[in-house]
Every structure is written in C-alpha cells, then in structure tokens.
Coordinates of N, CA and C and ligand atoms in Angstrom, one line a residue:
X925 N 137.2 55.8 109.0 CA 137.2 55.2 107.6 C 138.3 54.2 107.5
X926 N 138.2 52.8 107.2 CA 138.8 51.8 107.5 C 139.1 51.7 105.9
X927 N 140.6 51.2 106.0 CA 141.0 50.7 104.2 C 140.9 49.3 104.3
X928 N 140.3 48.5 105.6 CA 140.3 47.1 105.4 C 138.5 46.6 105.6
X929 N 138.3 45.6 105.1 CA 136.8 45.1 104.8 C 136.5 44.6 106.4
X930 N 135.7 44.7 107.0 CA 135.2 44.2 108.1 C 133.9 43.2 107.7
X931 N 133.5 42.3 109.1 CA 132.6 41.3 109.2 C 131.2 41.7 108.2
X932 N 131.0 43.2 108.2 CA 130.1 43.9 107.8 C 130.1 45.0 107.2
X933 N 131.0 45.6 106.9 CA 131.7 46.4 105.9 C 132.5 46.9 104.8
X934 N 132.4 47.3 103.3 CA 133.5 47.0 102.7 C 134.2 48.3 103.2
X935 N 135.7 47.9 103.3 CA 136.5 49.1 103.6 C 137.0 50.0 101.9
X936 N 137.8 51.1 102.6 CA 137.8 51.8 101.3 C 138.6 51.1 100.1
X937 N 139.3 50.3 100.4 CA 140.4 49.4 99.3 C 139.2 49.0 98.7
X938 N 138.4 48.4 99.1 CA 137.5 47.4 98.3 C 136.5 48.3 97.3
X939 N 135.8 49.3 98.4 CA 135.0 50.1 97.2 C 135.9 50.6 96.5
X940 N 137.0 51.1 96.8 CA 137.7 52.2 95.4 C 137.9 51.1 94.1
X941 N 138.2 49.7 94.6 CA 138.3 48.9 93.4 C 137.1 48.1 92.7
X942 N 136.2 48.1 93.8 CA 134.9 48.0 92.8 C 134.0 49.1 91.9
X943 N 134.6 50.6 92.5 CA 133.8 51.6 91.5 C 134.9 51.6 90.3
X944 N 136.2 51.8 90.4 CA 137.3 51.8 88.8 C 136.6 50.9 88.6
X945 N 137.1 49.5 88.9 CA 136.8 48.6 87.8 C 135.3 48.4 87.0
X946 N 134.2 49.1 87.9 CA 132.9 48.9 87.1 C 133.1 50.1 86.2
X947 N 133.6 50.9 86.2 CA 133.6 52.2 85.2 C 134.6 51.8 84.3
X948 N 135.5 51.4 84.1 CA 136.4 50.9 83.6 C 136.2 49.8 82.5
X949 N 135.3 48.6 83.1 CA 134.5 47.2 82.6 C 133.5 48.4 81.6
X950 N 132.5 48.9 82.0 CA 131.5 49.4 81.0 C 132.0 50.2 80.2
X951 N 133.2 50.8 80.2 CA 133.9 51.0 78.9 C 134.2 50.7 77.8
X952 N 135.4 49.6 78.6 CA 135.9 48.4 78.2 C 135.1 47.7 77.0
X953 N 134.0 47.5 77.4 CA 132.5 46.8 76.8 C 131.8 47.9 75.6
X954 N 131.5 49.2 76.0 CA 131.4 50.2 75.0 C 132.6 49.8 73.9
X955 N 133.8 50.5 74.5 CA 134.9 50.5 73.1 C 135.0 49.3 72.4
X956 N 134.7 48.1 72.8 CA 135.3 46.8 72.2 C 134.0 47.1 71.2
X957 N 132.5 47.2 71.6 CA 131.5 47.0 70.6 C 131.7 47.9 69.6
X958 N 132.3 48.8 69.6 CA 132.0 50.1 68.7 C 133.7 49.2 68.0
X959 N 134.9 49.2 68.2 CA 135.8 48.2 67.5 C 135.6 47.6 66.6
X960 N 134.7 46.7 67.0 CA 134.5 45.6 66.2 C 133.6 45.3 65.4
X961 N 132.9 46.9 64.9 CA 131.7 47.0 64.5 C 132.5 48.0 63.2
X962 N 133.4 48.8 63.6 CA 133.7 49.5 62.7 C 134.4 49.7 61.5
X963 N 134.3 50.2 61.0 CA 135.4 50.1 59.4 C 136.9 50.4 60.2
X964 N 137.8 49.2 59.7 CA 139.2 49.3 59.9 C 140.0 50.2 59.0
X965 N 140.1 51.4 59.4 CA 141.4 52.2 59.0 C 142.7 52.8 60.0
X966 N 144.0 52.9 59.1 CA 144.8 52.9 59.8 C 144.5 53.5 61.3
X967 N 143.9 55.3 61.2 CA 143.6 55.9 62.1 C 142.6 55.6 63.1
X968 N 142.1 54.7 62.6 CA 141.4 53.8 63.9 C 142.1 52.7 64.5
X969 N 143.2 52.0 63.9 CA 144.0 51.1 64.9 C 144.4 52.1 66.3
X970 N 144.2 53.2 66.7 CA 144.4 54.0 67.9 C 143.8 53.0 69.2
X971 N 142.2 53.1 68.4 CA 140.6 52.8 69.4 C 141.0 51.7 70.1
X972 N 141.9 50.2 69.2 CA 142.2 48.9 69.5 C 143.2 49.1 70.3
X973 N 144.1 50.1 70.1 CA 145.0 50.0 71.6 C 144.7 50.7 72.7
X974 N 143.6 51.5 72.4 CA 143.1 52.4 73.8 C 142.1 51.3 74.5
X975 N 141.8 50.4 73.6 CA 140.3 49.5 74.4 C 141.8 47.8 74.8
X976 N 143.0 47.6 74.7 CA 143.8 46.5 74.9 C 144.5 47.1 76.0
X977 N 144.7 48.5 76.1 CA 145.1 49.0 77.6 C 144.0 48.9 78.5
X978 N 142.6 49.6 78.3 CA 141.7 49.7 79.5 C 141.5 47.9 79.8
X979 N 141.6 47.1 78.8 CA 141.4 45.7 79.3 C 142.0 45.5 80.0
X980 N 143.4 45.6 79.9 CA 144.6 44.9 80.6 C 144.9 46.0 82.0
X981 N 144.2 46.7 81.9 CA 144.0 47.9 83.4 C 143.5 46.8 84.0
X982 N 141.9 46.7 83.9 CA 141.1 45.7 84.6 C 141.5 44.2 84.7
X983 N 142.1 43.5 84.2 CA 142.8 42.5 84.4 C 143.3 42.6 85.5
X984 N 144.5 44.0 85.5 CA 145.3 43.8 86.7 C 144.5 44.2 87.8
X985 N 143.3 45.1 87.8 CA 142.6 45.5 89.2 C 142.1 43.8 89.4
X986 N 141.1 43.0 88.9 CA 140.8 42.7 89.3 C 142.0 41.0 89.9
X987 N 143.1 40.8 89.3 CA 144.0 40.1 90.1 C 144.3 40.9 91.6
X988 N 144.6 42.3 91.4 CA 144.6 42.7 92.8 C 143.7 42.8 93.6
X989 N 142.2 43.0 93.0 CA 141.3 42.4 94.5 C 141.1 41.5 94.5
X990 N 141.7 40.3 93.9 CA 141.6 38.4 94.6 C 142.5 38.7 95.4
X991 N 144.2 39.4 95.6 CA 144.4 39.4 96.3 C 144.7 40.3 97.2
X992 N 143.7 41.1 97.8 CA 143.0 41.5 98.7 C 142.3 41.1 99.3
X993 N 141.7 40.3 99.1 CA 140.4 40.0 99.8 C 140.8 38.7 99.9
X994 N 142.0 38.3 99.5 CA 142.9 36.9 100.1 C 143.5 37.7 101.9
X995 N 143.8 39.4 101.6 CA 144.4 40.0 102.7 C 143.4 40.2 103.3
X996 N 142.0 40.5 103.0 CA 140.9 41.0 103.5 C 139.8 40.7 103.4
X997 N 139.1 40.0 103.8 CA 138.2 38.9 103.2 C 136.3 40.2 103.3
X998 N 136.1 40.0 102.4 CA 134.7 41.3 101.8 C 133.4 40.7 102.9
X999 N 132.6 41.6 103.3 CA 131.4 40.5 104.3 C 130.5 40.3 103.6
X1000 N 130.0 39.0 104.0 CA 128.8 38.4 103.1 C 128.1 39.3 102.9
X1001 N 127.3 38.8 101.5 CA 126.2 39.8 101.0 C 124.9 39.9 101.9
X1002 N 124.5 41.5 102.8 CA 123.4 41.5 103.2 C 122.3 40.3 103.3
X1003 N 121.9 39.8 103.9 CA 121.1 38.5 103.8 C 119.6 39.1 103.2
X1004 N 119.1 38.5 102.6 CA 117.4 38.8 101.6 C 116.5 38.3 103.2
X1005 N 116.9 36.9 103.8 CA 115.9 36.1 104.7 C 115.3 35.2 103.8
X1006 N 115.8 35.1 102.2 CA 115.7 34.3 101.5 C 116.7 33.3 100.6
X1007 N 116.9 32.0 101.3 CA 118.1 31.3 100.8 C 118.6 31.5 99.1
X1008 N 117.5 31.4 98.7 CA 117.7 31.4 97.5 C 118.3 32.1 96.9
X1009 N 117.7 33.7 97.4 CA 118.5 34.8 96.4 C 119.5 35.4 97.3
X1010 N 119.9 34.5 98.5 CA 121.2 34.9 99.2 C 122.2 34.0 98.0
X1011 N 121.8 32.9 97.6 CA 122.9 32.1 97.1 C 122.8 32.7 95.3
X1012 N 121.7 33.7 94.9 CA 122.0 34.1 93.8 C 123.2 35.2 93.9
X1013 N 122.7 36.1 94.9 CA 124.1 37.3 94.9 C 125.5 36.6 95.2
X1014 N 125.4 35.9 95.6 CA 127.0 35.0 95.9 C 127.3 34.6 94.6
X1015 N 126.7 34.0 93.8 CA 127.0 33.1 92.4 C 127.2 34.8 91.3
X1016 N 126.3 35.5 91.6 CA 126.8 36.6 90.8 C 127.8 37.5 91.3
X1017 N 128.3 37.5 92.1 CA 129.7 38.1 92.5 C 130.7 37.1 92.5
X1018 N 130.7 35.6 92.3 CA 131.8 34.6 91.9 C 131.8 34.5 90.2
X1019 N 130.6 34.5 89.9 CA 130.8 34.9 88.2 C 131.5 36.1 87.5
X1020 N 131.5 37.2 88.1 CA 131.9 38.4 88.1 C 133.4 38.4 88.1
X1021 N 134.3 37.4 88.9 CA 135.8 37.4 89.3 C 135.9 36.5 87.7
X1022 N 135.0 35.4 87.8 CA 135.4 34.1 86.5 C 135.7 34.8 85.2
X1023 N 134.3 35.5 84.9 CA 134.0 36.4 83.4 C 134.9 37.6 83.3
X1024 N 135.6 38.3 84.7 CA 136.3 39.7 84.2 C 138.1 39.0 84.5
X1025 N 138.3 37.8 84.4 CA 139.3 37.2 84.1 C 139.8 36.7 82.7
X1026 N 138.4 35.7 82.6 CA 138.2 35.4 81.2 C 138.0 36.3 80.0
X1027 N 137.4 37.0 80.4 CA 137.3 38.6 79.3 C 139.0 38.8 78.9
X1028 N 139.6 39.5 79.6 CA 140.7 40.2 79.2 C 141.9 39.1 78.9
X1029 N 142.0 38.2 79.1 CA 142.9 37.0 78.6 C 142.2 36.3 77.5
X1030 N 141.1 36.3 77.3 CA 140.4 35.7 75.8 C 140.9 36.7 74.7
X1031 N 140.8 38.1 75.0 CA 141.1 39.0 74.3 C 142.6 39.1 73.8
X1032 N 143.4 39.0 74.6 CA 145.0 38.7 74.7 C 145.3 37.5 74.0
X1033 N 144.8 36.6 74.2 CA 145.2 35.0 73.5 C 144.8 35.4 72.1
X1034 N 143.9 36.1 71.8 CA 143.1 36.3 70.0 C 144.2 37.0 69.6
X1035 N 144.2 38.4 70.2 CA 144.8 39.1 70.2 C 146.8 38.6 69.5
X1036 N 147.5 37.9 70.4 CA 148.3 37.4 69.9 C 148.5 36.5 68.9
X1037 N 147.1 35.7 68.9 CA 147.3 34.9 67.8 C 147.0 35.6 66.6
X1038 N 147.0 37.0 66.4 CA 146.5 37.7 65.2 C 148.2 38.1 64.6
X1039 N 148.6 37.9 66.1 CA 150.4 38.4 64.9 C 150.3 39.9 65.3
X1040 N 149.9 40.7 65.7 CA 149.8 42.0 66.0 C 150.3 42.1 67.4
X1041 N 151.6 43.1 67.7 CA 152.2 43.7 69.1 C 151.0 44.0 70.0
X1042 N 150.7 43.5 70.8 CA 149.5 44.2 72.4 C 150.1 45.2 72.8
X1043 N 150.2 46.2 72.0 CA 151.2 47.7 72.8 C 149.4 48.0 73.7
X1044 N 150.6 48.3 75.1 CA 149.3 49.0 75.8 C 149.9 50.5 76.6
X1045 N 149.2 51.6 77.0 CA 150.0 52.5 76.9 C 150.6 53.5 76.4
X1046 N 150.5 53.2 74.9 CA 151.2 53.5 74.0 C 152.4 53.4 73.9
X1047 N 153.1 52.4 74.8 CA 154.4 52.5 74.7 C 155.0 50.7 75.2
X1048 N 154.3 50.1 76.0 CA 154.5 48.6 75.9 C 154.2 47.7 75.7
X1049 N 154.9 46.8 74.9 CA 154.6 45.8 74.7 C 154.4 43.7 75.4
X1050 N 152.9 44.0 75.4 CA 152.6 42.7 76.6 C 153.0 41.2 75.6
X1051 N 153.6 40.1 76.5 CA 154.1 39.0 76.1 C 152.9 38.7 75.1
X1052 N 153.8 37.9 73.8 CA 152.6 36.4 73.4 C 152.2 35.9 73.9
X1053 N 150.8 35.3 73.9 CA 150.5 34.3 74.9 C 149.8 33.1 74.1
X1054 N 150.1 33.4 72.8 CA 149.2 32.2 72.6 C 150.2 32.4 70.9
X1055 N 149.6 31.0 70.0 CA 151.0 31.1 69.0 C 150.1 32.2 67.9
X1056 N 150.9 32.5 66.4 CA 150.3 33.3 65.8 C 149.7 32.0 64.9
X1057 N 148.5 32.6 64.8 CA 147.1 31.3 63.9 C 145.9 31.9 63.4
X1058 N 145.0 31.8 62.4 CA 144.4 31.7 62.3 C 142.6 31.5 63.3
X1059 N 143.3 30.2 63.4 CA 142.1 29.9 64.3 C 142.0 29.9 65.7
X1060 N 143.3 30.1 65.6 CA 143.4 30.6 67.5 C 142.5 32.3 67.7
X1061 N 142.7 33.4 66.4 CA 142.3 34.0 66.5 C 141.2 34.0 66.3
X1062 N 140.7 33.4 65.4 CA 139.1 33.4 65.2 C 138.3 32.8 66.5
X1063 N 138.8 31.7 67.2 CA 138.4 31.3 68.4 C 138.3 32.0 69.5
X1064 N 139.1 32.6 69.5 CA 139.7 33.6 70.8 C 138.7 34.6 70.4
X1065 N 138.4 35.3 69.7 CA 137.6 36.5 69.7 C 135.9 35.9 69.8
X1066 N 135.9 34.9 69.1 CA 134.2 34.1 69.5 C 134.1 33.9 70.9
X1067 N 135.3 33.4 71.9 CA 134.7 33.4 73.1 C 134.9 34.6 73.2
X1068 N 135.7 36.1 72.9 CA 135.5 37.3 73.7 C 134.6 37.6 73.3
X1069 N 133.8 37.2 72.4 CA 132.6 38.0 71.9 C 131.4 37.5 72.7
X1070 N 131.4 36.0 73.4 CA 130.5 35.6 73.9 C 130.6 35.9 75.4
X1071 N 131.7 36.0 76.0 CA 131.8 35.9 77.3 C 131.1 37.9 77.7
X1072 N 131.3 38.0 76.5 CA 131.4 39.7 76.7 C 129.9 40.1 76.9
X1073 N 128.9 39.0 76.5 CA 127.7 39.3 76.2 C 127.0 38.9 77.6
X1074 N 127.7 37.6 78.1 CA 127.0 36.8 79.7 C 127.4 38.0 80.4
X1075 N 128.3 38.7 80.0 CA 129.1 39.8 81.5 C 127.8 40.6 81.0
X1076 N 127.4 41.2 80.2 CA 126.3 42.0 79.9 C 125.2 41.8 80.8
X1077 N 124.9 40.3 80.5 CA 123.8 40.0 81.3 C 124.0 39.6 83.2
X1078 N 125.3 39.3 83.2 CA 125.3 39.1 84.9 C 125.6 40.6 85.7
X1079 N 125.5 41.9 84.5 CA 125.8 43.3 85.2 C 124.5 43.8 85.0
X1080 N 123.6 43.3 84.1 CA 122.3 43.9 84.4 C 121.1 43.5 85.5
X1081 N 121.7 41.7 85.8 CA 121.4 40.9 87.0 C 121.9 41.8 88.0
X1082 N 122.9 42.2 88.6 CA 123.5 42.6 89.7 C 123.1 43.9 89.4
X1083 N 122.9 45.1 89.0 CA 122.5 46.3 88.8 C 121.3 46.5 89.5
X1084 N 120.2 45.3 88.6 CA 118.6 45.1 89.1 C 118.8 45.2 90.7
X1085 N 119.6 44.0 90.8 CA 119.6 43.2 92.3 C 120.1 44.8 93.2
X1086 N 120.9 45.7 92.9 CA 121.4 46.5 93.7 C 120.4 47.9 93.5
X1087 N 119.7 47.9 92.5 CA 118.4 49.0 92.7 C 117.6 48.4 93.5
X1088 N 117.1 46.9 92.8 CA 116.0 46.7 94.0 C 116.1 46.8 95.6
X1089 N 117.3 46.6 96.1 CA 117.5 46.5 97.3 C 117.6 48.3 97.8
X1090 N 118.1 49.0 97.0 CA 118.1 50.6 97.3 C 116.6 51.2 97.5
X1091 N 115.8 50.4 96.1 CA 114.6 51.0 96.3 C 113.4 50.7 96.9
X1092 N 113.5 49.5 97.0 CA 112.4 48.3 97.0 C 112.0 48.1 98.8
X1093 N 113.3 47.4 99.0 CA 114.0 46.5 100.1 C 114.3 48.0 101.4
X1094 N 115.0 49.4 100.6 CA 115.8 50.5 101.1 C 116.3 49.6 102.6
X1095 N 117.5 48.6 102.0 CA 118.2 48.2 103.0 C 119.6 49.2 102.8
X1096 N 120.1 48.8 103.1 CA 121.7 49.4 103.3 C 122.6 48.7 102.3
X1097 N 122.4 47.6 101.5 CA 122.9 47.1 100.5 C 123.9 47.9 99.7
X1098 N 123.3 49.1 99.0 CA 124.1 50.4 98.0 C 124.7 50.8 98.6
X1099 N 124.1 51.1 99.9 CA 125.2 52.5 100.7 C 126.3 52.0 101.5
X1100 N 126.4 50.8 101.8 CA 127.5 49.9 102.3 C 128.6 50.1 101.2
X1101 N 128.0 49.4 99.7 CA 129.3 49.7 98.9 C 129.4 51.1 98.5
X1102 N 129.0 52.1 98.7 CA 129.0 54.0 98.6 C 130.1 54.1 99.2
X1103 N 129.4 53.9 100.3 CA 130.2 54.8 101.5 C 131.1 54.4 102.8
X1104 N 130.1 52.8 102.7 CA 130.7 52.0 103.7 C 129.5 51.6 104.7
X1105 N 129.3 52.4 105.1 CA 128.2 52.6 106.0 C 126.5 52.1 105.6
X1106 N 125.9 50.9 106.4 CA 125.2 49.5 106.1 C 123.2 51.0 106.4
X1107 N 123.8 51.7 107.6 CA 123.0 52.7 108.2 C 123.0 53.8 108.3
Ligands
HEM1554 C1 137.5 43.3 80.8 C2 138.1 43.6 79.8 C3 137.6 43.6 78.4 C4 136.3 43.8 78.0 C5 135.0 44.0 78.8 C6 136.3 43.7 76.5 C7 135.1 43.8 75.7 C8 135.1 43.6 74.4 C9 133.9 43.6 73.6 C10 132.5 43.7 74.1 C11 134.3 43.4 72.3 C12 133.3 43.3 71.0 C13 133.2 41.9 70.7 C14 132.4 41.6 69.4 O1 131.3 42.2 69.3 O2 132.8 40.8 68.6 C15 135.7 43.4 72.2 C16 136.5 43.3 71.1 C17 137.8 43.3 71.1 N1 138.7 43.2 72.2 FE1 138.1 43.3 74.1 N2 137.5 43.4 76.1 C18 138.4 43.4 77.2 C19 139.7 43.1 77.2 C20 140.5 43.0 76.0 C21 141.9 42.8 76.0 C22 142.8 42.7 77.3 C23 142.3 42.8 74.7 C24 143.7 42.6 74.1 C25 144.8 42.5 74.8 C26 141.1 42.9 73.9 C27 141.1 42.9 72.5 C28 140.0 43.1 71.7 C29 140.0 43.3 70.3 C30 141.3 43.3 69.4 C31 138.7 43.4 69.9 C32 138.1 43.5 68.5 C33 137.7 42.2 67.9 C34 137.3 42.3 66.5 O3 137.8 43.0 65.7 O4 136.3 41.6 66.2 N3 140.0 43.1 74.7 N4 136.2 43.5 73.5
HEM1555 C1 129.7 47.0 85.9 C2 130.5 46.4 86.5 C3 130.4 45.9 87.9 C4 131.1 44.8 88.4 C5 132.1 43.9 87.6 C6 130.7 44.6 89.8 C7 131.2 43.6 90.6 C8 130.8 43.4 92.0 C9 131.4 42.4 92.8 C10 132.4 41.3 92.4 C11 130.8 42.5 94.0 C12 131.1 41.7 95.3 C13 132.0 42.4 96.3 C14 133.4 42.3 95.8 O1 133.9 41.2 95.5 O2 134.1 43.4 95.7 C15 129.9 43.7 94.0 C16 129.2 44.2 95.0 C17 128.3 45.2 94.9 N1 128.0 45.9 93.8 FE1 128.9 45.7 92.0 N2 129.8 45.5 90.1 C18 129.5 46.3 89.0 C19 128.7 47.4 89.0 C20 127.9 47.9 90.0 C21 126.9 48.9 89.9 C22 126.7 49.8 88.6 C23 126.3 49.0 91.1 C24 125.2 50.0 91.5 C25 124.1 50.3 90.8 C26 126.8 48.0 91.9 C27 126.5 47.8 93.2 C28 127.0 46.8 94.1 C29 126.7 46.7 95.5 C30 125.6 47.5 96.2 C31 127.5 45.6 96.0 C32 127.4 45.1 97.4 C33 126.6 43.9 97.4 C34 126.6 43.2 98.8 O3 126.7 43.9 99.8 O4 126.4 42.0 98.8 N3 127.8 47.3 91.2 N4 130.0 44.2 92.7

C-alpha cells in the first residue's frame, strides 16, 4: 500500500484526502443551506461558527493536496476511448480545485466584511481579509451563494460520471479511488 500516487494509481495520501474533503464539502454545503435559511438567534450563532470551521478545514485540505500532487502528481483519469468525455473528467476535476477554493475564501471575504470575528474552533481567530462594508458583504455572500450552487452541480456531474463507470462501464474507475487498486 503506497502513500504516493503512481502512473496509475492513487496512493493512500491522495484517497484519504479526497474522501475527508468530499465528506467534509457535503456538509459544509448542508450547514451553510440550513444557516442561511434560518431564523438568527443568539443560540444559533453556534451553527455559523461550526459551518466557518468545517470551511476553513477544507480550505486547508484542499491547499494541501495542490501541494501534493505538486509532490505527487495523481494518474490520469482512466481513459472512456472517448476524447470528449476524457477531456470532460479532466475539466471537472480542475473545476473542483477552482470552486473548493473559491468557496471558502468567498465566504471569509463576506464574512469579514460583516465586522464579525471568523472564530474557528471555538477558540481562533482567522485574519481580515477583506475591509468591514456593506457591500463587500452583500457581494461576497452572492458569489458564496452562487459558486455554492455550480459546486452542486459539478458534484452531481462527477458522482453520475463515477456511478456510471462502476455500473455501466464496471471499469476500475471507483475502486482505484476506494482502495487503490484499478483490478
Ligand atoms: C468549502 C467550503 C464551504 C462551503 C461548501 C460553503 C457552503 C455554503 C452554502 C451552500 C451556504 C448557503 C448560501 C446561501 O444559500 O445563501 C453558505 C453560507 C454561509 N457561509 Fe459558507 N461554505 C464554505 C466555507 C465558508 C467559510 C470558510 C466561511 C467563513 C469563514 C463561510 C461562511 C458562511 C456564512 C457566514 C454563511 C451564511 C450566509 C448568510 O447568512 O446568508 N463559509 N455556505
Ligand atoms: C463531494 C465532493 C467531491 C469532490 C470535491 C471530489 C473531487 C475529486 C477530484 C478533484 C478528483 C480528481 C483526483 C484528485 O485530484 O484527487 C476526484 C476523483 C474521483 N472521485 Fe471525487 N470528489 C467528490 C466526491 C466523490 C464521490 C461521492 C464519489 C463516488 C461516488 C467520487 C468518486 C471519484 C472517483 C472514482 C475519482 C477518480 C476518477 C479518476 O480516476 O479519474 N468522488 N474527485
């Protein structure tokens, strides 16, 4: 069992950071919806710092597997024998790094522009990053609100794409990122 990615397999660094962070992300995405849907009382300001820690979890997983896979480079996506939807799994695994970047820093930029501490933890507090405003906040949460919706749709794209191949295709696609093993 290798902790580094080979020509043709992800090693265990890489799946242990792609199952957190997908469990982590679809949280992430639960608690913000149910947030920002709900009546604000004090005893609910808890939810906003339990959903600004699991963000800023994922933030930092996924800075650490860019660099990883800067130390370990992941093997191309199983080939279809069709150019096309070889070059779709590639654009939806480069969208995936773009959107779960832009997610948790859209959030952080609103977030500080609201004038409110980013305690994450329950105990630290993450830098300003953006000034305290108005419309920095109102902006910043329209793109988290939008970016949050495309990640919706490029995880139900890649979900499809990773059943079909398990069920359809029963290539080795799933069980490569399971277990490792392509056969
Ligand atoms: C990958 C990480 C993240 C995901 C998937 C995520 C997802 C979401 C979603 C889906 C919403 C609901 C949007 C809406 O319906 O308007 C939301 C709201 C929110 N998010 Fe995030 N978020 C992430 C990271 C963060 C981070 C790092 C922060 C702050 C440091 C943050 C702060 C907030 C706040 C304060 C709200 C409530 C906005 C409101 O009251 O309308 N999020 N998030
Ligand atoms: C929900 C959040 C998810 C995110 C953000 C995500 C992200 C990614 C990314 C970026 C890759 C490319 C490899 C890498 O860079 O590590 C990948 C590969 C993969 N994912 Fe996910 N994933 C998620 C959920 C899932 C789920 C629920 C499944 C299974 C049903 C799945 C199955 C796979 C498979 C099989 C591969 C390997 C594809 C290949 O060999 O080309 N993913 N995922």
């Amino acid at each position: 069992m290798s902790l580094r990615n080979t020509s043709n397999a992800f090693g265990v660094v890489t799946r242990a950071l792609h199952w957190v962070t997908a469990v982590l992300v679809l949280l992430a995405l639960a608690l913000g919806t149910w947030i920002a849907n709900m009546e604000i009382t004090l005893s609910a300001l808890k939810y906003f710092a339990y959903h600004k820690t699991l963000g800023s979890v994922v933030l930092s997983l996924v800075v650490l597997r860019i660099v990883w896979h800067r130390v370990s480079a992941p093997p191309p996506p199983l080939s279809h024998g069709i150019p096309l939807r070889d070059d779709l799994a590639r654009v939806v695994h480069r969208a995936f790094y773009v959107l779960l970047l832009a997610m948790p820093i859209s959030g952080w930029v609103a977030s500080s522009a609201s004038g409110i501490d980013t305690l994450i933890f329950g105990r630290w507090t993450l830098p300003a990053i953006a000034p305290v405003s108005d419309t920095w906040e109102e902006v910043g949460f329209l793109i988290h609100d939008i970016i949050g919706k495309v990640l919706v749709a490029v995880i139900l794209l890649h979900v499809g794409g990773a059943l079909f191949h398990a069920v359809v295709r029963c290539d080795g696609t799933l069980r490569r990122m399971v277990s490792g093993q392509s056969i």
